[in-house]
PDB file of C-alpha atoms in Angstrom:
ATOM      1  CA  MET A   1       0.000   0.070   0.123  1.00 73.00           C
ATOM      2  CA  VAL A   2       2.817   2.518   0.896  1.00 80.00           C
ATOM      3  CA  ARG A   3       4.884   1.416  -1.705  1.00 84.00           C
ATOM      4  CA  GLY A   4       2.177   2.004  -4.346  1.00 86.00           C
ATOM      5  CA  GLN A   5       1.395   5.363  -2.934  1.00 87.00           C
ATOM      6  CA  ALA A   6       4.941   6.482  -3.223  1.00 86.00           C
ATOM      7  CA  ALA A   7       4.750   5.354  -7.046  1.00 87.00           C
ATOM      8  CA  ALA A   8       1.651   7.340  -7.514  1.00 90.00           C
ATOM      9  CA  ASP A   9       3.193  10.542  -5.723  1.00 89.00           C
ATOM     10  CA  TRP A  10       6.329  10.096  -8.102  1.00 85.00           C
ATOM     11  CA  GLU A  11       4.136   9.647 -11.256  1.00 89.00           C
ATOM     12  CA  ARG A  12       2.323  12.953 -10.138  1.00 91.00           C
ATOM     13  CA  TRP A  13       5.303  15.285  -8.990  1.00 88.00           C
ATOM     14  CA  ARG A  14       7.103  13.639 -12.794  1.00 87.00           C
ATOM     15  CA  ALA A  15       4.351  15.046 -14.679  1.00 92.00           C
ATOM     16  CA  ARG A  16       4.342  18.472 -12.907  1.00 90.00           C
ATOM     17  CA  ASN A  17       8.032  18.465 -13.309  1.00 88.00           C
ATOM     18  CA  PRO A  18       8.880  16.862 -16.722  1.00 86.00           C
ATOM     19  CA  ASP A  19      12.327  18.564 -16.880  1.00 86.00           C
ATOM     20  CA  ALA A  20      13.199  18.061 -13.192  1.00 82.00           C
ATOM     21  CA  ARG A  21      16.132  15.851 -12.586  1.00 76.00           C
ATOM     22  CA  PRO A  22      16.177  14.338  -8.742  1.00 70.00           C
ATOM     23  CA  TRP A  23      19.275  13.805  -7.159  1.00 71.00           C
ATOM     24  CA  ILE A  24      19.861  10.579  -5.062  1.00 65.00           C
ATOM     25  CA  ARG A  25      22.263  10.901  -2.198  1.00 63.00           C
ATOM     26  CA  THR A  26      24.036   7.560  -0.882  1.00 60.00           C
ATOM     27  CA  SER A  27      25.797   7.155   1.988  1.00 61.00           C
ATOM     28  CA  LEU A  28      27.181   3.829   3.918  1.00 66.00           C
ATOM     29  CA  TRP A  29      24.537   2.516   6.420  1.00 70.00           C
ATOM     30  CA  GLN A  30      25.595  -0.104   9.381  1.00 73.00           C
ATOM     31  CA  ILE A  31      23.798  -1.196  12.535  1.00 74.00           C
ATOM     32  CA  PRO A  32      25.623  -0.316  15.788  1.00 75.00           C
ATOM     33  CA  VAL A  33      27.771  -3.466  16.802  1.00 74.00           C
ATOM     34  CA  GLY A  34      26.145  -3.148  20.167  1.00 76.00           C
ATOM     35  CA  TRP A  35      22.827  -3.627  19.138  1.00 79.00           C
ATOM     36  CA  PHE A  36      23.277  -7.163  18.735  1.00 81.00           C
ATOM     37  CA  ALA A  37      23.887  -7.722  22.210  1.00 83.00           C
ATOM     38  CA  LEU A  38      20.153  -7.243  22.575  1.00 88.00           C
ATOM     39  CA  PHE A  39      19.130 -10.632  20.254  1.00 90.00           C
ATOM     40  CA  ALA A  40      19.642 -14.315  20.000  1.00 91.00           C
ATOM     41  CA  ASP A  41      20.672 -15.687  16.940  1.00 89.00           C
ATOM     42  CA  THR A  42      17.672 -17.762  16.930  1.00 93.00           C
ATOM     43  CA  GLU A  43      15.445 -14.078  16.910  1.00 93.00           C
ATOM     44  CA  ARG A  44      16.965 -13.340  13.540  1.00 90.00           C
ATOM     45  CA  GLU A  45      14.040 -13.725  10.719  1.00 91.00           C
ATOM     46  CA  TYR A  46      15.391 -13.374   6.999  1.00 90.00           C
ATOM     47  CA  GLU A  47      13.116 -13.653   3.877  1.00 88.00           C
ATOM     48  CA  PRO A  48      14.553 -13.754   0.658  1.00 89.00           C
ATOM     49  CA  PRO A  49      14.149 -11.578  -2.205  1.00 85.00           C
ATOM     50  CA  GLY A  50      10.645 -12.032  -3.729  1.00 83.00           C
ATOM     51  CA  PRO A  51       9.126  -9.224  -5.595  1.00 85.00           C
ATOM     52  CA  GLY A  52      10.518  -6.611  -3.300  1.00 81.00           C
ATOM     53  CA  ALA A  53      13.890  -6.348  -1.379  1.00 83.00           C
ATOM     54  CA  ALA A  54      14.855  -8.999   0.995  1.00 85.00           C
ATOM     55  CA  VAL A  55      13.972  -8.468   4.611  1.00 86.00           C
ATOM     56  CA  LEU A  56      16.246  -9.245   7.572  1.00 86.00           C
ATOM     57  CA  ARG A  57      14.746  -8.768  10.845  1.00 88.00           C
ATOM     58  CA  TYR A  58      15.484  -8.975  14.596  1.00 89.00           C
ATOM     59  CA  ARG A  59      12.671  -9.290  17.191  1.00 91.00           C
ATOM     60  CA  THR A  60      12.880  -9.997  20.824  1.00 92.00           C
ATOM     61  CA  PRO A  61      10.747  -9.387  23.967  1.00 93.00           C
ATOM     62  CA  MET A  62      11.503  -5.869  25.853  1.00 93.00           C
ATOM     63  CA  VAL A  63      12.245  -7.509  28.931  1.00 94.00           C
ATOM     64  CA  GLU A  64      14.717 -10.369  27.347  1.00 93.00           C
ATOM     65  CA  ALA A  65      16.596  -7.044  25.634  1.00 91.00           C
ATOM     66  CA  ARG A  66      16.788  -5.385  28.783  1.00 91.00           C
ATOM     67  CA  ARG A  67      18.078  -8.740  30.423  1.00 93.00           C
ATOM     68  CA  ARG A  68      20.775  -8.718  27.866  1.00 91.00           C
ATOM     69  CA  VAL A  69      21.680  -5.473  28.017  1.00 87.00           C
ATOM     70  CA  ALA A  70      22.330  -5.568  31.580  1.00 89.00           C
ATOM     71  CA  ARG A  71      24.240  -8.875  31.516  1.00 89.00           C
ATOM     72  CA  THR A  72      26.743  -7.042  28.557  1.00 83.00           C
ATOM     73  CA  LEU A  73      27.434  -4.158  30.376  1.00 82.00           C
ATOM     74  CA  ARG A  74      28.010  -6.012  33.659  1.00 85.00           C
ATOM     75  CA  THR A  75      30.226  -8.118  32.140  1.00 83.00           C
ATOM     76  CA  LEU A  76      32.238  -5.431  30.161  1.00 78.00           C
ATOM     77  CA  ARG A  77      32.386  -3.576  33.690  1.00 79.00           C
ATOM     78  CA  GLU A  78      34.012  -6.739  35.401  1.00 81.00           C
ATOM     79  CA  ALA A  79      36.352  -6.620  32.468  1.00 78.00           C
ATOM     80  CA  GLU A  80      37.198  -3.104  33.082  1.00 70.00           C
ATOM     81  CA  HIS A  81      37.130  -2.328  29.783  1.00 64.00           C
ATOM     82  CA  THR A  82      33.699  -0.839  28.389  1.00 63.00           C
ATOM     83  CA  GLY A  83      35.011   1.360  25.607  1.00 68.00           C
ATOM     84  CA  PRO A  84      33.161   2.172  22.517  1.00 66.00           C
ATOM     85  CA  LEU A  85      30.939  -1.006  22.967  1.00 61.00           C
ATOM     86  CA  GLY A  86      29.895  -0.140  26.585  1.00 62.00           C
ATOM     87  CA  GLU A  87      29.342   3.409  25.741  1.00 66.00           C
ATOM     88  CA  GLY A  88      26.953   2.511  22.952  1.00 63.00           C
ATOM     89  CA  LEU A  89      25.015   0.196  25.425  1.00 61.00           C
ATOM     90  CA  LEU A  90      24.619   3.017  28.046  1.00 57.00           C
TER      91      LEU A  90
END
């Protein structure tokens, strides 16, 4: 539904602006490594490309994510090395 609306909006815009040249900016994007402390491998959901793009999701109950963050921070503090990973979790 959203994709169809976006396509319709684009077509209307192109009709009103036939000489316009849109510019697309790209940049690198990554998931902060500390976020992976929130999830177990079994909570990863991957859907291969079909009519659209591939989808990769990580889902977990909030209570589990909070426990994992607390456990990870405790481990990093006990090791006396929080560094960037620990800072990202605070």
